[in-house]
């Protein structure tokens, strides 16, 4: 769940592993809606002192849904998710992730809307 303006919202959303490396099916459990989810960029491998494991410093995911109507197609949902192992990453890391997304051709959507969410007091 996420905690926004002192309210916690529980949204059951799972990522199902597939046989294709870096590709998942995200599924919103309440309405059984599936979203194709692809890891499009990764940061360096780092050791996380909290988990005692090596992991990627950051990951960029891309989700896109289109619908086919009247002989054509229309993109009706795009999600670009930026994850990193630090709860409050430095601006340089955020810039690195955004630049990586641009390099993967996601500028069309990034230029329309890019929001940074304060992670202070988030419940994970």
Coordinates of N, CA, C and O in Angstrom, one line a residue:
X1 N 0.8 -1.2 0.0 CA 0.0 0.0 0.0 C 0.9 1.2 0.0 O 2.1 1.2 0.2
X2 N 0.2 2.4 -0.2 CA 0.9 3.6 -0.1 C 0.3 4.5 0.9 O -0.9 4.4 1.1
X3 N 1.0 5.4 1.5 CA 0.5 6.4 2.5 C 0.6 7.7 1.9 O 1.6 8.2 1.6
X4 N -0.6 8.3 1.6 CA -0.7 9.7 1.0 C -1.5 10.6 1.9 O -2.7 10.2 2.2
X5 N -1.0 11.7 2.2 CA -1.7 12.7 3.0 C -2.4 12.0 4.3 O -3.5 12.2 4.5
X6 N -1.6 11.2 5.0 CA -2.0 10.6 6.2 C -3.1 9.5 6.0 O -3.7 9.1 7.0
X7 N -3.3 9.1 4.8 CA -4.3 8.0 4.6 C -3.5 6.9 3.9 O -2.6 7.1 3.1
X8 N -3.8 5.7 4.2 CA -3.1 4.5 3.6 C -4.1 3.9 2.6 O -5.2 3.6 2.9
X9 N -3.6 3.7 1.4 CA -4.4 3.1 0.3 C -3.8 1.7 0.0 O -2.7 1.6 -0.3
X10 N -4.7 0.7 0.1 CA -4.2 -0.7 -0.2 C -4.7 -1.0 -1.6 O -5.9 -1.0 -1.9
X11 N -3.8 -1.2 -2.5 CA -4.1 -1.6 -3.9 C -3.4 -2.9 -4.2 O -2.2 -2.9 -4.5
X12 N -4.2 -4.0 -4.2 CA -3.5 -5.3 -4.5 C -3.0 -5.3 -5.9 O -3.9 -5.3 -6.9
X13 N -1.7 -5.3 -6.1 CA -1.2 -5.3 -7.5 C 0.0 -6.2 -7.4 O 0.9 -6.0 -6.6
X14 N 0.1 -7.3 -8.2 CA 1.2 -8.2 -8.2 C 1.8 -8.3 -9.6 O 1.2 -7.9 -10.6
X15 N 3.1 -8.7 -9.6 CA 3.9 -8.8 -10.8 C 4.2 -10.3 -10.9 O 4.9 -10.9 -10.1
X16 N 3.6 -10.9 -12.0 CA 3.8 -12.3 -12.2 C 5.0 -12.5 -13.1 O 5.1 -11.9 -14.2
X17 N 5.9 -13.4 -12.7 CA 7.1 -13.7 -13.5 C 6.7 -14.5 -14.7 O 5.8 -15.3 -14.7
X18 N 7.4 -14.2 -15.8 CA 7.2 -15.0 -17.0 C 8.5 -15.7 -17.4 O 9.5 -15.5 -16.8
X19 N 8.5 -16.4 -18.5 CA 9.7 -17.1 -18.9 C 10.6 -16.1 -19.7 O 11.8 -16.5 -19.9
X20 N 10.2 -15.0 -20.0 CA 11.0 -14.0 -20.7 C 11.7 -13.0 -19.7 O 11.0 -12.3 -18.9
X21 N 13.0 -13.0 -19.7 CA 13.8 -12.3 -18.7 C 13.4 -10.8 -18.8 O 13.4 -10.2 -19.9
X22 N 13.1 -10.1 -17.7 CA 12.8 -8.7 -17.7 C 11.3 -8.4 -18.0 O 11.0 -7.2 -18.1
X23 N 10.5 -9.4 -18.3 CA 9.1 -9.1 -18.7 C 8.2 -9.8 -17.6 O 8.4 -10.9 -17.3
X24 N 7.2 -9.0 -17.2 CA 6.3 -9.5 -16.1 C 4.9 -9.1 -16.6 O 4.7 -8.2 -17.4
X25 N 3.9 -9.8 -16.0 CA 2.5 -9.4 -16.1 C 2.1 -8.8 -14.8 O 2.1 -9.5 -13.8
X26 N 1.8 -7.5 -14.8 CA 1.3 -6.9 -13.6 C -0.2 -7.1 -13.6 O -0.8 -7.0 -14.6
X27 N -0.7 -7.4 -12.4 CA -2.2 -7.7 -12.4 C -2.8 -7.0 -11.2 O -2.3 -7.1 -10.1
X28 N -3.8 -6.2 -11.5 CA -4.5 -5.5 -10.4 C -5.6 -6.5 -10.0 O -6.4 -6.9 -10.8
X29 N -5.5 -7.0 -8.8 CA -6.3 -8.2 -8.4 C -7.8 -7.9 -8.3 O -8.6 -8.8 -8.5
X30 N -8.2 -6.7 -7.9 CA -9.7 -6.5 -7.7 C -10.5 -6.6 -9.0 O -11.5 -7.2 -9.1
X31 N -9.9 -6.1 -10.1 CA -10.6 -6.1 -11.4 C -10.0 -7.1 -12.4 O -10.4 -7.2 -13.5
X32 N -8.9 -7.8 -12.0 CA -8.2 -8.7 -12.8 C -7.7 -8.1 -14.1 O -7.7 -8.7 -15.2
X33 N -7.2 -6.9 -14.0 CA -6.7 -6.2 -15.2 C -5.2 -6.5 -15.3 O -4.5 -6.4 -14.3
X34 N -4.7 -6.9 -16.4 CA -3.3 -7.2 -16.6 C -2.6 -6.1 -17.4 O -3.2 -5.5 -18.3
X35 N -1.4 -5.8 -17.0 CA -0.6 -4.8 -17.6 C 0.8 -5.4 -18.0 O 1.5 -6.0 -17.1
X36 N 1.2 -5.3 -19.2 CA 2.5 -5.8 -19.6 C 3.5 -4.9 -19.0 O 3.4 -3.7 -19.0
X37 N 4.6 -5.5 -18.4 CA 5.5 -4.7 -17.6 C 6.9 -5.2 -18.0 O 7.2 -6.4 -17.9
X38 N 7.7 -4.2 -18.5 CA 9.1 -4.6 -18.9 C 10.1 -3.7 -18.2 O 10.0 -2.5 -18.1
X39 N 11.2 -4.4 -17.7 CA 12.3 -3.7 -17.2 C 13.1 -3.2 -18.4 O 13.6 -4.0 -19.2
X40 N 13.3 -1.8 -18.5 CA 13.9 -1.3 -19.7 C 15.3 -0.7 -19.4 O 16.1 -0.4 -20.3
X41 N 15.7 -0.6 -18.1 CA 17.0 -0.1 -17.8 C 17.3 -0.5 -16.3 O 16.4 -0.5 -15.5
X42 N 18.6 -0.7 -16.1 CA 19.0 -1.0 -14.7 C 20.3 -0.3 -14.4 O 21.1 0.1 -15.2
X43 N 20.5 0.0 -13.1 CA 21.7 0.6 -12.6 C 22.8 -0.4 -12.3 O 22.6 -1.6 -12.5
X44 N 23.8 0.0 -11.7 CA 24.9 -0.9 -11.3 C 24.5 -1.8 -10.2 O 23.5 -1.5 -9.4
X45 N 25.1 -2.9 -10.0 CA 24.9 -3.8 -8.9 C 25.6 -3.2 -7.6 O 26.7 -2.7 -7.7
X46 N 24.8 -3.2 -6.5 CA 25.4 -2.7 -5.2 C 25.0 -3.7 -4.1 O 24.0 -4.4 -4.2
X47 N 25.8 -3.6 -3.1 CA 25.5 -4.4 -1.9 C 24.6 -3.6 -0.9 O 24.9 -2.4 -0.6
X48 N 23.4 -4.1 -0.6 CA 22.5 -3.5 0.3 C 22.8 -3.9 1.8 O 22.5 -5.1 2.1
X49 N 23.2 -3.0 2.6 CA 23.5 -3.4 4.0 C 22.3 -3.9 4.8 O 22.4 -4.7 5.7
X50 N 21.1 -3.3 4.4 CA 19.9 -3.7 5.1 C 19.4 -5.1 4.8 O 19.1 -5.9 5.7
X51 N 19.5 -5.5 3.6 CA 19.0 -6.8 3.2 C 20.2 -7.9 3.1 O 19.9 -9.0 3.0
X52 N 21.4 -7.4 3.2 CA 22.6 -8.2 3.1 C 22.6 -9.0 1.8 O 23.1 -10.1 1.7
X53 N 22.2 -8.3 0.7 CA 22.2 -8.9 -0.6 C 22.6 -7.9 -1.6 O 22.6 -6.7 -1.4
X54 N 23.1 -8.4 -2.8 CA 23.5 -7.6 -3.9 C 22.2 -7.4 -4.8 O 21.5 -8.4 -5.0
X55 N 22.0 -6.2 -5.2 CA 20.9 -5.9 -6.0 C 21.2 -4.7 -6.9 O 22.3 -4.1 -6.8
X56 N 20.3 -4.4 -7.9 CA 20.6 -3.3 -8.7 C 20.3 -2.0 -7.9 O 19.4 -1.9 -7.1
X57 N 21.1 -1.0 -8.2 CA 21.0 0.3 -7.6 C 19.7 0.9 -7.9 O 19.0 1.5 -7.0
X58 N 19.2 0.7 -9.1 CA 17.9 1.2 -9.5 C 17.4 0.5 -10.7 O 18.2 -0.2 -11.4
X59 N 16.1 0.5 -11.0 CA 15.5 -0.1 -12.1 C 14.4 0.8 -12.7 O 13.7 1.5 -11.9
X60 N 14.3 0.8 -14.0 CA 13.2 1.5 -14.7 C 12.3 0.5 -15.4 O 12.8 -0.3 -16.1
X61 N 11.0 0.6 -15.1 CA 10.0 -0.2 -15.7 C 9.1 0.6 -16.6 O 8.8 1.7 -16.4
X62 N 8.6 -0.1 -17.6 CA 7.7 0.5 -18.6 C 6.5 -0.4 -18.7 O 6.6 -1.6 -18.9
X63 N 5.3 0.3 -18.6 CA 4.0 -0.4 -18.7 C 3.2 0.3 -19.8 O 3.2 1.6 -19.7
X64 N 2.6 -0.4 -20.7 CA 1.8 0.3 -21.7 C 0.6 -0.6 -22.1 O 0.8 -1.8 -22.3
X65 N -0.6 0.0 -22.1 CA -1.8 -0.7 -22.5 C -2.4 0.0 -23.7 O -2.5 1.2 -23.7
X66 N -2.8 -0.8 -24.7 CA -3.5 -0.1 -25.8 C -4.8 -0.9 -26.0 O -4.9 -2.1 -25.6
X67 N -5.8 -0.2 -26.6 CA -7.0 -0.9 -26.9 C -7.2 -0.7 -28.4 O -6.8 0.2 -29.0
X68 N -7.9 -1.7 -28.9 CA -8.2 -1.7 -30.4 C -9.7 -1.5 -30.6 O -10.5 -2.2 -30.1
X69 N -9.9 -0.3 -31.2 CA -11.3 0.1 -31.5 C -11.4 0.5 -32.9 O -10.6 1.2 -33.4
X70 N -12.5 0.1 -33.5 CA -12.9 0.6 -34.8 C -11.7 0.4 -35.8 O -11.5 1.3 -36.6
X71 N -11.0 -0.7 -35.8 CA -10.0 -0.9 -36.7 C -8.6 -0.2 -36.4 O -7.7 -0.3 -37.2
X72 N -8.5 0.5 -35.3 CA -7.3 1.2 -35.0 C -6.9 0.9 -33.6 O -7.6 0.1 -32.9
X73 N -5.8 1.4 -33.1 CA -5.4 1.2 -31.7 C -5.1 2.5 -31.1 O -4.8 3.5 -31.7
X74 N -5.2 2.5 -29.8 CA -5.0 3.7 -29.0 C -4.4 3.4 -27.7 O -4.8 2.4 -27.0
X75 N -3.3 4.0 -27.3 CA -2.6 3.8 -26.0 C -3.4 4.6 -25.0 O -3.6 5.8 -25.1
X76 N -4.0 3.8 -24.0 CA -4.8 4.5 -23.0 C -4.1 4.4 -21.6 O -4.6 5.0 -20.6
X77 N -3.0 3.8 -21.4 CA -2.3 3.8 -20.2 C -0.8 3.6 -20.4 O -0.4 2.7 -21.2
X78 N 0.0 4.5 -19.8 CA 1.4 4.3 -19.8 C 1.9 4.5 -18.3 O 1.5 5.5 -17.7
X79 N 2.7 3.6 -17.9 CA 3.3 3.8 -16.6 C 4.8 3.6 -16.7 O 5.3 2.7 -17.3
X80 N 5.6 4.6 -16.2 CA 7.0 4.5 -16.2 C 7.4 4.6 -14.7 O 7.1 5.6 -14.0
X81 N 7.9 3.5 -14.2 CA 8.2 3.4 -12.7 C 9.7 3.4 -12.5 O 10.4 2.7 -13.2
X82 N 10.1 4.2 -11.5 CA 11.5 4.3 -11.2 C 11.7 3.8 -9.8 O 11.1 4.3 -8.8
X83 N 12.5 2.7 -9.6 CA 12.7 2.1 -8.3 C 14.2 2.2 -8.0 O 15.0 2.0 -8.9
X84 N 14.5 2.5 -6.7 CA 15.9 2.4 -6.3 C 16.0 1.9 -4.9 O 15.0 1.9 -4.2
X85 N 17.1 1.4 -4.5 CA 17.3 0.8 -3.2 C 17.3 1.8 -2.1 O 17.2 1.4 -0.9
X86 N 17.4 3.1 -2.4 CA 17.4 4.1 -1.3 C 16.1 4.8 -1.3 O 15.5 5.1 -2.3
X87 N 15.5 4.9 -0.1 CA 14.2 5.5 0.1 C 14.2 7.0 -0.4 O 13.2 7.4 -1.0
X88 N 15.2 7.7 -0.2 CA 15.3 9.1 -0.6 C 16.6 9.3 -1.4 O 17.6 9.8 -0.9
X89 N 16.6 8.9 -2.7 CA 17.8 9.0 -3.5 C 18.3 10.4 -3.8 O 17.5 11.3 -3.8
X90 N 19.6 10.6 -4.0 CA 20.1 11.9 -4.3 C 19.6 12.3 -5.7 O 19.3 11.4 -6.5
X91 N 19.6 13.6 -6.0 CA 19.1 14.1 -7.3 C 19.9 13.5 -8.4 O 19.4 13.2 -9.5
X92 N 21.2 13.2 -8.2 CA 22.1 12.7 -9.3 C 21.6 11.3 -9.7 O 21.6 10.9 -10.9
X93 N 21.1 10.5 -8.7 CA 20.5 9.2 -9.1 C 19.2 9.3 -9.8 O 19.0 8.6 -10.8
X94 N 18.4 10.2 -9.4 CA 17.1 10.4 -10.1 C 17.4 10.9 -11.5 O 16.7 10.4 -12.5
X95 N 18.3 11.8 -11.7 CA 18.7 12.2 -13.0 C 19.2 11.1 -13.9 O 18.9 11.0 -15.1
X96 N 20.0 10.2 -13.3 CA 20.5 9.0 -14.0 C 19.4 8.1 -14.5 O 19.4 7.6 -15.6
X97 N 18.4 7.9 -13.7 CA 17.3 7.0 -14.0 C 16.5 7.7 -15.1 O 16.1 7.0 -16.1
X98 N 16.2 9.0 -15.0 CA 15.4 9.6 -16.0 C 16.1 9.6 -17.4 O 15.6 9.4 -18.4
X99 N 17.4 9.9 -17.3 CA 18.2 9.9 -18.6 C 18.2 8.5 -19.2 O 18.2 8.4 -20.4
X100 N 18.3 7.5 -18.4 CA 18.2 6.1 -18.9 C 16.9 5.8 -19.6 O 16.8 5.2 -20.7
X101 N 15.8 6.4 -19.0 CA 14.5 6.2 -19.6 C 14.4 6.9 -21.0 O 13.9 6.4 -22.0
X102 N 15.0 8.1 -21.0 CA 15.0 8.8 -22.3 C 15.8 8.1 -23.4 O 15.4 8.0 -24.5
X103 N 16.9 7.5 -23.0 CA 17.7 6.7 -23.9 C 17.0 5.5 -24.4 O 17.3 5.0 -25.5
X104 N 16.0 5.0 -23.7 CA 15.2 3.9 -24.1 C 14.0 4.3 -25.0 O 13.1 3.5 -25.4
X105 N 13.9 5.6 -25.3 CA 12.9 6.1 -26.2 C 11.6 6.5 -25.5 O 10.5 6.6 -26.2
X106 N 11.6 6.7 -24.2 CA 10.4 7.0 -23.5 C 10.1 8.4 -23.3 O 9.2 8.8 -22.6
X107 N 10.8 9.3 -24.0 CA 10.7 10.7 -23.9 C 9.3 11.2 -24.3 O 8.8 12.2 -23.8
X108 N 8.6 10.5 -25.3 CA 7.3 10.9 -25.7 C 6.3 11.0 -24.5 O 5.6 11.9 -24.4
X109 N 6.5 10.0 -23.6 CA 5.6 10.0 -22.4 C 6.2 10.8 -21.2 O 5.5 11.5 -20.5
X110 N 7.5 10.8 -21.1 CA 8.1 11.6 -20.0 C 7.9 13.1 -20.2 O 7.7 13.8 -19.2
X111 N 7.9 13.5 -21.5 CA 7.7 14.9 -21.7 C 6.2 15.4 -21.4 O 6.0 16.6 -21.2
X112 N 5.3 14.4 -21.4 CA 3.9 14.8 -21.1 C 3.7 14.9 -19.6 O 2.9 15.8 -19.2
X113 N 4.3 14.1 -18.8 CA 4.1 14.1 -17.3 C 5.2 13.3 -16.6 O 5.4 12.2 -17.0
X114 N 5.9 14.0 -15.7 CA 6.9 13.3 -14.9 C 6.7 13.9 -13.5 O 6.9 15.1 -13.3
X115 N 6.4 13.0 -12.6 CA 6.1 13.4 -11.2 C 7.1 12.7 -10.2 O 7.4 11.6 -10.4
X116 N 7.6 13.5 -9.3 CA 8.5 13.0 -8.3 C 7.6 12.9 -7.0 O 7.0 13.9 -6.6
X117 N 7.6 11.8 -6.4 CA 6.8 11.6 -5.2 C 7.7 11.5 -4.0 O 8.6 10.7 -3.9
X118 N 7.4 12.3 -3.0 CA 8.2 12.3 -1.7 C 7.9 11.0 -1.0 O 6.8 10.6 -0.8
X119 N 9.0 10.3 -0.7 CA 8.9 9.0 -0.1 C 9.0 9.0 1.4 O 9.0 8.0 2.1
X120 N 9.2 10.2 2.0 CA 9.3 10.3 3.5 C 8.0 9.7 4.1 O 6.9 10.0 3.7
X121 N 8.2 8.9 5.1 CA 7.1 8.3 5.9 C 6.3 7.3 5.0 O 5.1 6.9 5.5
X122 N 6.7 6.8 3.9 CA 6.0 5.8 3.2 C 6.1 4.5 3.9 O 7.1 4.2 4.5
X123 N 5.1 3.7 3.8 CA 5.0 2.4 4.4 C 5.3 1.4 3.3 O 4.6 1.3 2.3
X124 N 6.3 0.6 3.5 CA 6.7 -0.5 2.5 C 6.4 -1.8 3.1 O 6.6 -2.1 4.2

